[in-house]
PDB file of C-alpha atoms (C1' of nucleotides) in Angstrom:
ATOM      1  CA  UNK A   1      80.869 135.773  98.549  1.00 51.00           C
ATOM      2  CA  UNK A   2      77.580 134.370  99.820  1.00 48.00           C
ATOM      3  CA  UNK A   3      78.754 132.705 103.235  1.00 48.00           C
ATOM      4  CA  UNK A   4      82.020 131.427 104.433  1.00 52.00           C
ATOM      5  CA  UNK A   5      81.203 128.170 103.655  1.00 51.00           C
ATOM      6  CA  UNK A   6      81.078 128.416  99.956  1.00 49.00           C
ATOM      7  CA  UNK A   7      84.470 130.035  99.922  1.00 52.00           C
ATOM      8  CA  UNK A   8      85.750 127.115 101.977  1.00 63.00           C
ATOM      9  CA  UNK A   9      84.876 124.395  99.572  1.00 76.00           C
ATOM     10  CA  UNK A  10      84.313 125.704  96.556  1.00 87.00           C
ATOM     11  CA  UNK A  11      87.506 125.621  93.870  1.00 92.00           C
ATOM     12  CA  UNK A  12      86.893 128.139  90.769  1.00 93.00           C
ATOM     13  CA  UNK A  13      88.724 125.075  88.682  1.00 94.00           C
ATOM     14  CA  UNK A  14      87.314 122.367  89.875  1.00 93.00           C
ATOM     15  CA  UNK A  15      90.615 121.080  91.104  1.00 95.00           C
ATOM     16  CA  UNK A  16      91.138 119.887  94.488  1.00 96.00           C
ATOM     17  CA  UNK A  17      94.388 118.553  95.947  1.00 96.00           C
ATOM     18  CA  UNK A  18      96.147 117.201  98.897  1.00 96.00           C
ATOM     19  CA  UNK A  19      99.772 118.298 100.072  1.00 96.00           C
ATOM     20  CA  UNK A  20     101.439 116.298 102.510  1.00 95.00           C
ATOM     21  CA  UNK A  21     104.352 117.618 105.504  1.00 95.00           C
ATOM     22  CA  UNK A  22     106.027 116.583 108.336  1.00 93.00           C
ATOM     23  CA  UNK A  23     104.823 118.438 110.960  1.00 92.00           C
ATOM     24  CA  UNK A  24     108.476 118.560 112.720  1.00 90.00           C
ATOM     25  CA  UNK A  25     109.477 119.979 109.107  1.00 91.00           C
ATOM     26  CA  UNK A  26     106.852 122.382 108.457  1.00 93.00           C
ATOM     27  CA  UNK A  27     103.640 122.224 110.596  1.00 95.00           C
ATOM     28  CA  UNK A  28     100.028 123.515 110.065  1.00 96.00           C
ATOM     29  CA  UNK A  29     100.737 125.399 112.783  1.00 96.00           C
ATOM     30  CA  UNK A  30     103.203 127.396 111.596  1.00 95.00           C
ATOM     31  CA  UNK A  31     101.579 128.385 108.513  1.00 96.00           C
ATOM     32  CA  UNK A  32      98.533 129.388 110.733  1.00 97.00           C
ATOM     33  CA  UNK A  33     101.454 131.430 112.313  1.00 97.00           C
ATOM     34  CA  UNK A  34     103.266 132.683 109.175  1.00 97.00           C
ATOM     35  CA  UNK A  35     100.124 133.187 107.345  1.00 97.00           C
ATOM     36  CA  UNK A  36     101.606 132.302 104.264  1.00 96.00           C
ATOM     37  CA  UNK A  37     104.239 129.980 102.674  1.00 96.00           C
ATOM     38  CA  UNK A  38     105.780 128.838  99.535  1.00 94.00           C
ATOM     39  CA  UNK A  39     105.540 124.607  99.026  1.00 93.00           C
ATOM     40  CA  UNK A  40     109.310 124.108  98.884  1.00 91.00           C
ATOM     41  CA  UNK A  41     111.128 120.835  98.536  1.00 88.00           C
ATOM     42  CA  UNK A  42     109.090 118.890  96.356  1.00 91.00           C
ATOM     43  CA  UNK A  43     111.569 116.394  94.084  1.00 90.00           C
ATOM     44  CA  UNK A  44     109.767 114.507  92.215  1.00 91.00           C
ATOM     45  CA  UNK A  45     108.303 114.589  88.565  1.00 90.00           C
ATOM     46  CA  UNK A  46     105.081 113.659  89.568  1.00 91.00           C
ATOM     47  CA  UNK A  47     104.323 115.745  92.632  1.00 93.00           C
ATOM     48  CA  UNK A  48     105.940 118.364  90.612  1.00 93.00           C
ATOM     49  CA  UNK A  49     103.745 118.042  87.589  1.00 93.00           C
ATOM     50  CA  UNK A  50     100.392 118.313  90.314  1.00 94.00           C
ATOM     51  CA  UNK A  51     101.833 121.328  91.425  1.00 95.00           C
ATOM     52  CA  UNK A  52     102.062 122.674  87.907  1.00 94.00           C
ATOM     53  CA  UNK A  53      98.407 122.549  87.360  1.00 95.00           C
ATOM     54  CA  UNK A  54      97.573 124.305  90.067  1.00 96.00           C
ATOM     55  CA  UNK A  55      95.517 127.040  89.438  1.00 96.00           C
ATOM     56  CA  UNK A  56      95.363 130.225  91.882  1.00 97.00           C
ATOM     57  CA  UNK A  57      92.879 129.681  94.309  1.00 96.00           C
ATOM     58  CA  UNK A  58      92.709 125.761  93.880  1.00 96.00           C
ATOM     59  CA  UNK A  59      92.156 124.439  97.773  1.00 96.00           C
ATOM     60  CA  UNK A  60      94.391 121.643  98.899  1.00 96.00           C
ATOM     61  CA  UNK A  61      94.219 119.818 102.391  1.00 97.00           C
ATOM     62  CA  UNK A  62      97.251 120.156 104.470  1.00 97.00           C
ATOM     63  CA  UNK A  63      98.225 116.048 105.755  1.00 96.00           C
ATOM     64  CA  UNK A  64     100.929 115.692 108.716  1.00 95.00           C
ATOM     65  CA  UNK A  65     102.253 112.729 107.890  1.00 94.00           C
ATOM     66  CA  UNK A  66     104.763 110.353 109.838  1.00 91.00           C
ATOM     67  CA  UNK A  67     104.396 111.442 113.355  1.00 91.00           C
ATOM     68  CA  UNK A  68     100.306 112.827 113.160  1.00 94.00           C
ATOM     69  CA  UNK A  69      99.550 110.930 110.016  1.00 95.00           C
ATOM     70  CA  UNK A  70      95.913 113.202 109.636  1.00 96.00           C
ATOM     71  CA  UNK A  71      94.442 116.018 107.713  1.00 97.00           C
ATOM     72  CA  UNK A  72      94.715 118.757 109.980  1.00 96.00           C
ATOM     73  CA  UNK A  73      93.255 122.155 107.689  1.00 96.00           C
ATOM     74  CA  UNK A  74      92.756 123.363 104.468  1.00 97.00           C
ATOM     75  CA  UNK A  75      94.640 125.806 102.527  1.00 96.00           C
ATOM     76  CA  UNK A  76      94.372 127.620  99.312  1.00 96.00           C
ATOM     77  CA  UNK A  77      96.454 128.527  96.392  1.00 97.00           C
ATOM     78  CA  UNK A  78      97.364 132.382  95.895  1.00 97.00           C
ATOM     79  CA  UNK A  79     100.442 131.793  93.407  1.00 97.00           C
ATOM     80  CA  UNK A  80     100.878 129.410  90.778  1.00 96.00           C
ATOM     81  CA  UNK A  81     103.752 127.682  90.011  1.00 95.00           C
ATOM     82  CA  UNK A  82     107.489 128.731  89.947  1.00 94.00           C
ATOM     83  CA  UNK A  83     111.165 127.972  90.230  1.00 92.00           C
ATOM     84  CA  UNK A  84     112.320 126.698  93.794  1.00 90.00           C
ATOM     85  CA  UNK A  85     114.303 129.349  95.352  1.00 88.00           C
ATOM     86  CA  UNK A  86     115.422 126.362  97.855  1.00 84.00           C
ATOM     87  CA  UNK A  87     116.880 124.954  94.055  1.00 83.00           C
ATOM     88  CA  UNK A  88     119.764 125.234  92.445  1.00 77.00           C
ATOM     89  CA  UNK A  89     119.078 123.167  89.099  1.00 80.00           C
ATOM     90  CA  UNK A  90     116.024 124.742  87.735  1.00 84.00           C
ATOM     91  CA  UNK A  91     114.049 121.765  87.774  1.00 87.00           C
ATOM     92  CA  UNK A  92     111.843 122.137  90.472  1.00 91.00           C
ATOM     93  CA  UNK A  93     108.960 124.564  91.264  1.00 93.00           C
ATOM     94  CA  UNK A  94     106.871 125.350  94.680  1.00 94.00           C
ATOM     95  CA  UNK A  95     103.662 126.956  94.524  1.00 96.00           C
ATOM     96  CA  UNK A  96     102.699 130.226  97.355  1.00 97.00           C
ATOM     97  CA  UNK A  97      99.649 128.945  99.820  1.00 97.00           C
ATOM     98  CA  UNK A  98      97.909 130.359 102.586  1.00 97.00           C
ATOM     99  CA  UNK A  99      95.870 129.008 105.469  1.00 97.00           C
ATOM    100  CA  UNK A 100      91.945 128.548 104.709  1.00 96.00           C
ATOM    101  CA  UNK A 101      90.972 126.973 107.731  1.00 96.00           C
ATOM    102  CA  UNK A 102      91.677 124.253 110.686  1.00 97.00           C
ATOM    103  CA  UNK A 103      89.575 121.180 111.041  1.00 96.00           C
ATOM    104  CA  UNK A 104      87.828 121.180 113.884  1.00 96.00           C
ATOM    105  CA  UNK A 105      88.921 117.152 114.444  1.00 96.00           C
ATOM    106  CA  UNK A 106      91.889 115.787 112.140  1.00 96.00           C
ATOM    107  CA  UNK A 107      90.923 113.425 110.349  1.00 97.00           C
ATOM    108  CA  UNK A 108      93.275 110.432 110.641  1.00 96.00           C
ATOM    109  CA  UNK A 109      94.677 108.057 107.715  1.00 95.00           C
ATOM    110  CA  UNK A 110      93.536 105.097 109.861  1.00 95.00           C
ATOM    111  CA  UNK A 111      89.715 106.635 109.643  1.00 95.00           C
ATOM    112  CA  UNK A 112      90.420 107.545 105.606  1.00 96.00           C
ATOM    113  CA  UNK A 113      91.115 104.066 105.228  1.00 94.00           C
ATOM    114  CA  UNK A 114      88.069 102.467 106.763  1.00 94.00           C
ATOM    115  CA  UNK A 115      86.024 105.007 104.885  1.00 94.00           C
ATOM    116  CA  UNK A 116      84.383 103.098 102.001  1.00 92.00           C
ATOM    117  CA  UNK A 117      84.058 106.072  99.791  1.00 93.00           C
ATOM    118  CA  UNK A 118      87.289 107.057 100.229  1.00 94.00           C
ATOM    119  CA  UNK A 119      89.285 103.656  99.430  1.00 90.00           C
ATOM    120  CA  UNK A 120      90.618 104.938  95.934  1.00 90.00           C
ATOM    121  CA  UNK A 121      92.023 107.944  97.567  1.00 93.00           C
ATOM    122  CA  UNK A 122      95.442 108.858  95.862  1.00 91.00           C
ATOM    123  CA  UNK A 123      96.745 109.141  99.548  1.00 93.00           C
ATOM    124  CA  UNK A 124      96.442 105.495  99.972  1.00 91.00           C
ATOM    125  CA  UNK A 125      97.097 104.364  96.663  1.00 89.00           C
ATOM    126  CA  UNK A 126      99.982 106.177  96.068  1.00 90.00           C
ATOM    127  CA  UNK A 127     101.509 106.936  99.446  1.00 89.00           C
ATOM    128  CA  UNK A 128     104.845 108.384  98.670  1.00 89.00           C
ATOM    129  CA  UNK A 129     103.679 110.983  96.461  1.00 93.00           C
ATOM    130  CA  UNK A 130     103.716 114.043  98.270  1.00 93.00           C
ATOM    131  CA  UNK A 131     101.733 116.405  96.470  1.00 95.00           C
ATOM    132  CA  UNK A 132      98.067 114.874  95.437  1.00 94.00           C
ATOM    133  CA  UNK A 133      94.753 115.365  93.396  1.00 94.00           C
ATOM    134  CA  UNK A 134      91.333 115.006  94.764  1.00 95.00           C
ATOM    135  CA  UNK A 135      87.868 114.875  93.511  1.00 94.00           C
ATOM    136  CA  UNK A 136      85.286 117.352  94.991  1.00 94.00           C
ATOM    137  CA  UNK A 137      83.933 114.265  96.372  1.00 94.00           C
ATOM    138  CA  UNK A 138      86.984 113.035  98.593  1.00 95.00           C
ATOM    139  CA  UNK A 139      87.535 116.366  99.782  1.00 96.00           C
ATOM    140  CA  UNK A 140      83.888 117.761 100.664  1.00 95.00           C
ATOM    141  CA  UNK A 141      83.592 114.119 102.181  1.00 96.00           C
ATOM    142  CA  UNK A 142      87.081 114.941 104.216  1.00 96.00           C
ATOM    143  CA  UNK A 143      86.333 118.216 105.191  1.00 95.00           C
ATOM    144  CA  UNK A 144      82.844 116.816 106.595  1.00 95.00           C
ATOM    145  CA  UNK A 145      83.970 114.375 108.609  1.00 96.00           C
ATOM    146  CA  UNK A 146      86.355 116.863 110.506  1.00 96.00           C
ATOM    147  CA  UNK A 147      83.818 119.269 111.157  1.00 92.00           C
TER     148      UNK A 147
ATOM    149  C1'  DG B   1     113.448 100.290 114.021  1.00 89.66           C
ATOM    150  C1'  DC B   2     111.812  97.687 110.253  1.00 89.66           C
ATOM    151  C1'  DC B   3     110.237  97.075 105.808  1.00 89.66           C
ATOM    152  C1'  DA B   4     107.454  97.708 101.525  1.00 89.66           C
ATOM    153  C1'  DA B   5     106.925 100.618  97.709  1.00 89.66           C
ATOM    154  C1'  DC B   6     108.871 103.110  94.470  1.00 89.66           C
ATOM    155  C1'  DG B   7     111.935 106.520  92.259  1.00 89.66           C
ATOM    156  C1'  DT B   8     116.717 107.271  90.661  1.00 89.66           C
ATOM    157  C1'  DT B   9     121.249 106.100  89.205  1.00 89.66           C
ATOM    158  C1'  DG B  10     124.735 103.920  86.697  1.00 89.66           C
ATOM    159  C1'  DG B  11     126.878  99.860  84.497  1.00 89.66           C
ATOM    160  C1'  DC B  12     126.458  97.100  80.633  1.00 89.66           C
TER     161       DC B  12
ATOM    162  C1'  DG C   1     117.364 100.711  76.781  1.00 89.66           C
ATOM    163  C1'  DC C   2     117.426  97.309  80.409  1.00 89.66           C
ATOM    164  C1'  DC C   3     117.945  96.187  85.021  1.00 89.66           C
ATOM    165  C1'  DA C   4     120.372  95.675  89.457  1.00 89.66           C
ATOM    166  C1'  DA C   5     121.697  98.393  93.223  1.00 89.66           C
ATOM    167  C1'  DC C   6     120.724 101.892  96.036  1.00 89.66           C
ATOM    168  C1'  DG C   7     118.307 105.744  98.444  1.00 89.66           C
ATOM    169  C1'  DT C   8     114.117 107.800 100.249  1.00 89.66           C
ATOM    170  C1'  DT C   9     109.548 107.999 101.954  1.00 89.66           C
ATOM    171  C1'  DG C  10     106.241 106.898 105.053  1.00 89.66           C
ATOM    172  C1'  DG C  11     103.265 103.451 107.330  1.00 89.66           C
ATOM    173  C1'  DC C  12     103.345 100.081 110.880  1.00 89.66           C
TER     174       DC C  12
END
DNA sequence: GCCAACGTTGGC
DNA sequence: GCCAACGTTGGC
């Protein structure tokens, strides 16, 4: 480890995602708090296929949606995928994350969407999907703008 | 609170 | 296997 910095933004696998909460369900906050969780209550195929191919330290943005509707930190992967304890079919898996670090200003949907470089952003082009990939260039360009 | 988008379910 | 009905998500 050279500086903070490059263990901030740098994913070994060159994957980069963004997961998306309520905050009144599960805030930043109290994962800054908890200092660890497991991504629980993701139901569908295609969120659950992203969180598949996560790979143990992948970094992922952490998006309040709803009420805040902003990327609010950046957190990292520490256990790959498997079976939903919160699940009683088998079918669905959460992955274990911790807290990287809090943007020093959110950065709002409204401002991702007047963002030229960001306009084919999965989080506006698929909005529903809760779990998300990014390039290196969305998210280096994301976590700039809330520094 | 409304509504658009979209995923899921179930009848045929 | 199609498609209408329905439920959920999430932005506005």
């Amino acid at each position: 480890m050279t500086s903070n910095q490059t263990q901030t933004v740098i994913s070994p696998s060159g994957q980069y995602w963004l997961m998306k909460s309520e905050p009144e369900a599960y805030s930043w906050q109290r994962l800054l708090s908890e200092g660890k969780t497991f991504w629980e209550g993701v139901r569908n195929y295609q969120a659950r296929n992203n969180l598949k191919q996560m790979q143990v330290d992948d970094l992922a943005l952490f998006y309040h949606s709803v009420s805040e509707k902003a990327v609010v930190g950046v957190c990292k992967v520490t256990q790959t995928a498997y079976p939903d304890p919160t699940d009683d079919t088998g079918k669905w898996v959460v992955v274990d994350v911790v807290p990287v670090e809090t943007l020093a200003v959110p950065v709002t949907l409204a401002t991702i969407k007047a963002t030229e470089a960001l306009a084919a952003i999965a989080l506006v082009r698929q909005s529903r999907l809760s779990v998300v990939p990014l390039t290196l260039a969305e998210f280096e360009l994301i976590l700039s703008m809330g520094s």
